[in-house]
Coordinates of C-alpha atoms in Angstrom, one line a residue:
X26 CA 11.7 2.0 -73.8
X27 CA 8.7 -0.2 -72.5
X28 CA 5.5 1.5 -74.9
X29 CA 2.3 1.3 -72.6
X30 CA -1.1 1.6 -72.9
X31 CA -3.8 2.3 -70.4
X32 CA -7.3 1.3 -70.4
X33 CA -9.3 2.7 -67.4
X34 CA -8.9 6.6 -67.3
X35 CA -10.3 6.9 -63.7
X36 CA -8.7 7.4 -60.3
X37 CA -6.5 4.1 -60.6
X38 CA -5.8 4.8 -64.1
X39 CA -4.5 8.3 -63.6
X40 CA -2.5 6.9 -60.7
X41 CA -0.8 4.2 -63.0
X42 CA -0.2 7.2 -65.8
X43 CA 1.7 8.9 -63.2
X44 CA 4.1 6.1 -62.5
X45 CA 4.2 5.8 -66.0
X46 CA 5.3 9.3 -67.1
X47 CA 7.9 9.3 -64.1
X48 CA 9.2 6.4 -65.3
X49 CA 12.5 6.8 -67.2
X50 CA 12.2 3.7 -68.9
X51 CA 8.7 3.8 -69.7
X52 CA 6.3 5.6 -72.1
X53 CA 2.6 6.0 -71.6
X54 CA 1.9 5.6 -75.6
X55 CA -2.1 5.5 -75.6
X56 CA -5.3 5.3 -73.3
X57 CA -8.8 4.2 -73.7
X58 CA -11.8 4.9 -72.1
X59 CA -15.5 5.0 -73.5
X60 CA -15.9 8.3 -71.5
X61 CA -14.7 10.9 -73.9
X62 CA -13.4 13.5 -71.6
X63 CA -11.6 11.1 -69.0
X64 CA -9.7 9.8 -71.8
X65 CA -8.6 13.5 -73.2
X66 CA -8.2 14.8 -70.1
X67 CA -5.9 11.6 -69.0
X68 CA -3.5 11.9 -72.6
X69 CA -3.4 15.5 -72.4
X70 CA -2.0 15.1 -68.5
X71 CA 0.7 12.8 -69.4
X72 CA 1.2 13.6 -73.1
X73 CA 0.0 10.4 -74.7
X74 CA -3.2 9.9 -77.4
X75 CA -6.5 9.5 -76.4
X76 CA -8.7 6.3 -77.8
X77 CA -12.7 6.1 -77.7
X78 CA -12.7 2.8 -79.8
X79 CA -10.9 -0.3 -78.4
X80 CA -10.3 -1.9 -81.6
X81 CA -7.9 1.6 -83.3
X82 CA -6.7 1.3 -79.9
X83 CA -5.0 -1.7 -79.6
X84 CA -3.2 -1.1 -83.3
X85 CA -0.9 0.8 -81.6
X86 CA 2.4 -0.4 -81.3
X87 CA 2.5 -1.6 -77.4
X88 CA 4.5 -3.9 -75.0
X89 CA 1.5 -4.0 -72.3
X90 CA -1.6 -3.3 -71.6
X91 CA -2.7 -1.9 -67.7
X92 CA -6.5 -3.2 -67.4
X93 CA -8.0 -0.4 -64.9
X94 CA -11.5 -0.7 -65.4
X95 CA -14.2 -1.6 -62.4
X96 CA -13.3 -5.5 -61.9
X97 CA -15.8 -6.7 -63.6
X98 CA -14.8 -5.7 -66.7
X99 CA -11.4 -7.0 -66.2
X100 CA -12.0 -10.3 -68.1
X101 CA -13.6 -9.1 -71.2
X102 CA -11.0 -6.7 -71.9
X103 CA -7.9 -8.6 -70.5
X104 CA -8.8 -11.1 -73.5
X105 CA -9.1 -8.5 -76.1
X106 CA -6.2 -7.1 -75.5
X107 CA -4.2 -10.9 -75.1
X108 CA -5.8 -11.7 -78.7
X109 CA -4.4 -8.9 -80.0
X110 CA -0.8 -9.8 -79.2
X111 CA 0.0 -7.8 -76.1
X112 CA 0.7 -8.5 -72.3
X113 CA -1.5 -7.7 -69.7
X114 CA -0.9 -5.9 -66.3
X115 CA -4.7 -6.0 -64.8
X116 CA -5.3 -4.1 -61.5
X117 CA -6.8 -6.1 -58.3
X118 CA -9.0 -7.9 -58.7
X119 CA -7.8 -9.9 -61.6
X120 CA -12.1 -10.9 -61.8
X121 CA -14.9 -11.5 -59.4
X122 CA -15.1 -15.0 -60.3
X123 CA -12.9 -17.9 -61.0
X124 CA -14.5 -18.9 -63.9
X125 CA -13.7 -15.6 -65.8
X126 CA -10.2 -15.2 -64.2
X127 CA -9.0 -19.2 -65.2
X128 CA -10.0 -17.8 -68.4
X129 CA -8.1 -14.6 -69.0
X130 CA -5.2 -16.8 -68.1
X131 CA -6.1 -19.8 -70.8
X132 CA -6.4 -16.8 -73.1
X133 CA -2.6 -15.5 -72.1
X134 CA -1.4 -19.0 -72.8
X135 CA -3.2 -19.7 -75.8
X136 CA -1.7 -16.5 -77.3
X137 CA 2.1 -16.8 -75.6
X138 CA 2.0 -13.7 -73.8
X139 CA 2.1 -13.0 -70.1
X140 CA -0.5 -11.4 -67.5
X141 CA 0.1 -10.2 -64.0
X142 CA -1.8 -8.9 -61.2
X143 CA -1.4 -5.7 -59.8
X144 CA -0.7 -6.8 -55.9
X145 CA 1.4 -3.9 -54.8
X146 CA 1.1 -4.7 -50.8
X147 CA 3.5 -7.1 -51.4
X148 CA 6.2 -4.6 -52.2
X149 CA 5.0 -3.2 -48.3
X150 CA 9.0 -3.7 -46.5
X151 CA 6.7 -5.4 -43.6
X152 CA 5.7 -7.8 -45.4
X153 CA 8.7 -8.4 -47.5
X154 CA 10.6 -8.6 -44.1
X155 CA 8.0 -11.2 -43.2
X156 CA 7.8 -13.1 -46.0
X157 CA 11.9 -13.9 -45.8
X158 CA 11.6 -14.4 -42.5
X159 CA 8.8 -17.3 -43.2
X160 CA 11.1 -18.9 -45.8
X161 CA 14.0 -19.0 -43.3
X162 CA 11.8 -20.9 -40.7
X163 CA 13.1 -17.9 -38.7
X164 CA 9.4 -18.2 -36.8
X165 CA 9.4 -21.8 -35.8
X166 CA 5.8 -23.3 -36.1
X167 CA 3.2 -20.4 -36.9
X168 CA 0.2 -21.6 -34.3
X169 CA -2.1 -18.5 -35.8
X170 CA -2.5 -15.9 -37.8
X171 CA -5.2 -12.7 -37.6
X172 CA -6.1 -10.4 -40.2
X173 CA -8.1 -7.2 -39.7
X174 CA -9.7 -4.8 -41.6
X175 CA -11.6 -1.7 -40.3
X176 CA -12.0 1.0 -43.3
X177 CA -14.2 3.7 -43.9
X178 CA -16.5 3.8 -47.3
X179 CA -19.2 6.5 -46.9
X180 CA -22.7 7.3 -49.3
X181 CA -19.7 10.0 -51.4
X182 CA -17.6 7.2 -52.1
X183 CA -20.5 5.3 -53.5
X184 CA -22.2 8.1 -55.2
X185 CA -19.0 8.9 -57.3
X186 CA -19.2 5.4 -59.1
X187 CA -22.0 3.7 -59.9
X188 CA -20.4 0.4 -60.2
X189 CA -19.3 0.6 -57.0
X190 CA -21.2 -1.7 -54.2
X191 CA -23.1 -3.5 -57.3
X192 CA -22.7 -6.8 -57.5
X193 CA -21.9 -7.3 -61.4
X194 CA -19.3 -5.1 -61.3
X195 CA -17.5 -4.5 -57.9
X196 CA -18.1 -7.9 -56.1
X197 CA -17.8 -7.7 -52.6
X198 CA -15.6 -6.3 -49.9
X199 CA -14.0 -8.9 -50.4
X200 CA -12.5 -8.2 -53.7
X201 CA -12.8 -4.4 -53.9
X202 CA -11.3 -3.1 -50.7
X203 CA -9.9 -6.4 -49.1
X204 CA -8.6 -8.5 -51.9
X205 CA -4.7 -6.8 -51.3
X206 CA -5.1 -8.0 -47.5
X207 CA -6.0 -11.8 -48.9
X208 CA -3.6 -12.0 -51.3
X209 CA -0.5 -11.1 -48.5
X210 CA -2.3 -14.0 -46.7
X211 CA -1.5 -16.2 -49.4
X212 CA 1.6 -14.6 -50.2
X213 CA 3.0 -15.4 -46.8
X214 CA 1.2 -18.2 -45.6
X215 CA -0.5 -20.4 -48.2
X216 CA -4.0 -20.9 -49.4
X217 CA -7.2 -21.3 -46.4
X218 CA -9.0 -24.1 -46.4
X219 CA -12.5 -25.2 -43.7
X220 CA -13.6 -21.6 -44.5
X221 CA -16.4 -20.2 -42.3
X222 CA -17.8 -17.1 -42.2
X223 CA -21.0 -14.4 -41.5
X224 CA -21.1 -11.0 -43.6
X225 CA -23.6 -8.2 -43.1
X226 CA -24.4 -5.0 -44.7
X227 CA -25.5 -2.7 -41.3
X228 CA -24.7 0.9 -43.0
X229 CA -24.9 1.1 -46.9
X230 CA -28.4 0.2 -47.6
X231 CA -27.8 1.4 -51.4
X232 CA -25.6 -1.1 -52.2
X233 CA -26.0 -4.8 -53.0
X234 CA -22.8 -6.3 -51.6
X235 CA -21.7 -6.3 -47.8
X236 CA -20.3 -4.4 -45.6
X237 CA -18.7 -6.4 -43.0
X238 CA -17.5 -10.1 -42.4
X239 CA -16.0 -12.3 -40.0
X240 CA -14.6 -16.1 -40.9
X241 CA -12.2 -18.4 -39.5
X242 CA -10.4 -20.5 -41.4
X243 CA -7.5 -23.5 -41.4
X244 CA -4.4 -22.5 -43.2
X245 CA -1.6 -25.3 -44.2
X246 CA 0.7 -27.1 -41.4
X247 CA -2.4 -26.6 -39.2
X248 CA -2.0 -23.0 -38.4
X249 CA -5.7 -21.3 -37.6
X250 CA -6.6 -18.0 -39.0
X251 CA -9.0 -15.8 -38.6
X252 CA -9.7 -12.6 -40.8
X253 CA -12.5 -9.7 -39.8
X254 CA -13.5 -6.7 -41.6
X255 CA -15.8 -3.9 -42.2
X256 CA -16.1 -0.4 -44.0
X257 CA -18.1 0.6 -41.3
X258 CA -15.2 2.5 -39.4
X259 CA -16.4 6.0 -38.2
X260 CA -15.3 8.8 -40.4
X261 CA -11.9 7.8 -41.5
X262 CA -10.1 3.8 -41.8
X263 CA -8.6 2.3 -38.7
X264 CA -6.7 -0.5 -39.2
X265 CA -5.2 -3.2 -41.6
X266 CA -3.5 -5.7 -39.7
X267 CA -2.1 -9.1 -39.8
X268 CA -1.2 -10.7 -35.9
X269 CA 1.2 -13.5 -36.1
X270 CA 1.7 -16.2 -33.1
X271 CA 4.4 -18.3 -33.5
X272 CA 7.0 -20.5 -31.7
X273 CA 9.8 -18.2 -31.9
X274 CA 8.0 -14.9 -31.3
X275 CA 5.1 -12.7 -32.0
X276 CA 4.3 -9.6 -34.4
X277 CA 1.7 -7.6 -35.9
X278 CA 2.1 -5.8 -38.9
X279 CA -0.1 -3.0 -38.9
X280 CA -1.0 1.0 -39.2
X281 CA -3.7 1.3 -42.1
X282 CA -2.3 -0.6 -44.4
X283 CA 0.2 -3.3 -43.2
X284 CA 2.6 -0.4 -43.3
X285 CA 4.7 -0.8 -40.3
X286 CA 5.4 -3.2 -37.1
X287 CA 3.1 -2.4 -34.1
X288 CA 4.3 -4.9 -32.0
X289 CA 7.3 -7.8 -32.2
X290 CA 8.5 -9.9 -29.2
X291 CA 11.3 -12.4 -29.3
X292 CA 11.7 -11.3 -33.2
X293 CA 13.2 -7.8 -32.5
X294 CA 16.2 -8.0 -34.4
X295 CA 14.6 -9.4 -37.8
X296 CA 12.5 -6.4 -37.9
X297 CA 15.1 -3.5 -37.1
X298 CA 15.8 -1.0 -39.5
X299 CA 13.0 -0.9 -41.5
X300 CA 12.8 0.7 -44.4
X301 CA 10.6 4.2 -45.2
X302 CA 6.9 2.6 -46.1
X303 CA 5.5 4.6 -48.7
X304 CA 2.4 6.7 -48.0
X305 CA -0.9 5.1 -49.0
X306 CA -3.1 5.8 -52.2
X307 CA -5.2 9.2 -51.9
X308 CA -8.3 10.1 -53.3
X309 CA -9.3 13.0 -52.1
X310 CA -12.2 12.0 -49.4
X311 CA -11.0 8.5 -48.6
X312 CA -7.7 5.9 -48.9
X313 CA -6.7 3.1 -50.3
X314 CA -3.9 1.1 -49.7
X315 CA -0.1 1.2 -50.5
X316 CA 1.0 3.3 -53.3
X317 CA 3.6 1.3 -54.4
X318 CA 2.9 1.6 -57.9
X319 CA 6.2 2.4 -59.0
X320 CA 7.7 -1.0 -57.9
X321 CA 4.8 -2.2 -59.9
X322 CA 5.9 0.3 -63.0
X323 CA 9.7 -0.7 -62.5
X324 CA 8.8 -4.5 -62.4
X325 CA 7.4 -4.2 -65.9
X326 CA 10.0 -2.4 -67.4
X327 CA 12.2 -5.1 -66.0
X328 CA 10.4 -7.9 -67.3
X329 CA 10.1 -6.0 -71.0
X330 CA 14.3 -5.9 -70.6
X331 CA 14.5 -9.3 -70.0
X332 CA 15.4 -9.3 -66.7
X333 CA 14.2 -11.3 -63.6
X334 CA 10.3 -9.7 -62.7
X335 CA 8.3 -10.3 -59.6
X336 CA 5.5 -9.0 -60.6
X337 CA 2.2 -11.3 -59.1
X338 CA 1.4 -13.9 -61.8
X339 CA -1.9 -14.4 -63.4
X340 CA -2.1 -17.9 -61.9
X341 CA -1.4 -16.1 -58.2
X342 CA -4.5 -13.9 -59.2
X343 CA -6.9 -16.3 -59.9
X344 CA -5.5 -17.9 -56.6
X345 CA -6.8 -15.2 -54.9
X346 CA -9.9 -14.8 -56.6
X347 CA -10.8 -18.5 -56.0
X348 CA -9.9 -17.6 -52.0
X349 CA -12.4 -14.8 -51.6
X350 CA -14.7 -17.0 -54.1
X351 CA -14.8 -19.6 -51.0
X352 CA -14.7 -17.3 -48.2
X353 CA -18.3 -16.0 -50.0
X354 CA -19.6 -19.4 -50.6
X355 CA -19.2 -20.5 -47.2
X356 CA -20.4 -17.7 -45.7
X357 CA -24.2 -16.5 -44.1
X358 CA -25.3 -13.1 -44.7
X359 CA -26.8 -12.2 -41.0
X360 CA -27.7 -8.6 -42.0
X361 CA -29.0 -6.3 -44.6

């Protein structure tokens, strides 16, 4: 039995818990939170013990820690927990800067223990479908790859949060809603270089990060790429997409949340049969993406056992962090 402990006891906590508790393998043993009552109301949900002080916290006897905090809390914690002897599982992102984020991974080394990212869109049978279809040169030469992302974040979604849209604690875009849709363009296709980009904030003028963006961008074996995005869709999210044109076909691997093929030519028989996607996260008043948690749960319990793990490494999250980093820093803020 993998012993677990939570720290986090908001929405992506609770959802983690659940995994947790329906995991036959696993046992939620502990939470933390500085908010009294999400802690007790999280342990009294899945029958576990509630902590209001990290340090009795993280005496109890655990395998792994889940980080679930707002991201930029992510590093300062990560490392207390690595100190004390215990792995990490940190939700996206792993930090909002690269400095930070090369650091919680020194930290893991230093102290012999492992962390990993939570990246659970790569679990998405899409992308998986993709992604062995990329390492069997089953495309031919990729010419260019799109990535769209039209969601909907309203004043609620802000309101309910307030480190939401700051930049301390939340970011960007970029690293908040987006950073899933980065990472499976690194997963798949390798790391962007010649970034350039615009962002602009045209409908939350009560928060200090964007809105929108648009960038082009080289990826290797001189494939182009493009990604655009916005939480400015009306009412409810649209579309999260990736469009691949290649010599031996074209796709686009889309719905919401890169959840199923929307259009394949010349690659029809690589992409029949596709397995059941699983519904996407749900949070009462908006989405977010995949809820393919429990791969994430299972993957740590096998990695505890000893077994082969594919959870996203720590170095594979600061990859991504260092991504958006440079999509930022080469980018002109046209609005707001």
């Amino acid at each position: 039995m993998v012993n677990i402990g939570i720290i986090g006891c908001g929405y992506i906590g609770r959802r983690h818990a659940e995994h947790i508790h329906a995991h036959p393998g696993a046992k939620l043993s502990g939470v933390y939170d500085i908010d009294t009552k999400a802690a007790t109301d999280l342990a009294e949900a899945f029958d576990s013990e509630a902590f209001m002080e990290l340090d009795k916290f993280l005496k109890l006897n655990l395998d792994i820690v889940h980080v679930c905090t707002p991201n930029g809390l992510h590093a300062e914690l990560s490392i207390e927990v690595l100190k004390s002897g215990k792995n990490v599982l940190v939700e996206k992102p792993m930090e909002i800067n690269s400095t930070s984020a090369a650091q919680m991974l020194a930290c893991a080394r230093e102290n012999s223990k492992e962390i990993f990212v939570v990246k659970q869109n790569r679990y998405n049978p899409p992308v998986q479908r993709l992604k062995k279809l990329i390492s069997e040169q089953g495309l031919g030469r990729v010419f260019q790859v799109d990535v769209r992302c039209y969601w909907n974040r309203n004043k609620e979604y802000y309101d309910q949060s307030s480190w939401r849209g700051s930049l301390e604690l939340d970011g960007g875009c970029l690293y908040t809603q987006f950073s899933h849709f980065i990472d499976v363009l690194y997963f798949l296709f390798g790391r962007p270089t010649a970034v350039q980009g615009r962002t602009a904030n045209f409908q939350h003028p009560y928060i200090a990060i964007e809105d929108s963006g648009s960038f082009s961008f080289q990826l290797p074996n001189e494939v182009l790429g493009s990604l655009t995005y916005s939480t400015c869709a009306f009412n409810q999210n649209i579309e999260g997409s990736i469009t691949v044109l290649a010599e031996k076909g074209s796709l686009k691997i889309g719905g919401k949340y890169l959840n199923s093929i929307e259009f394949v030519q010349g690659l029809e028989r690589e992409f029949e049969d596709m397995p059941h996607s699983a519904p996407a996260n749900n949070y009462g008043f908006y989405e977010g993406s995949m809820s393919n948690h429990n791969n994430v749960i299972d993957e740590v319990v096998r990695f505890h056992e000893g077994q082969l793990s594919g959870l996203t490494s720590g170095e594979d999250g600061l990859a991504v962090v260092e991504i958006i980093e440079s999509f930022y820093n080469n980018s002109k803020r046209i609005h707001g």
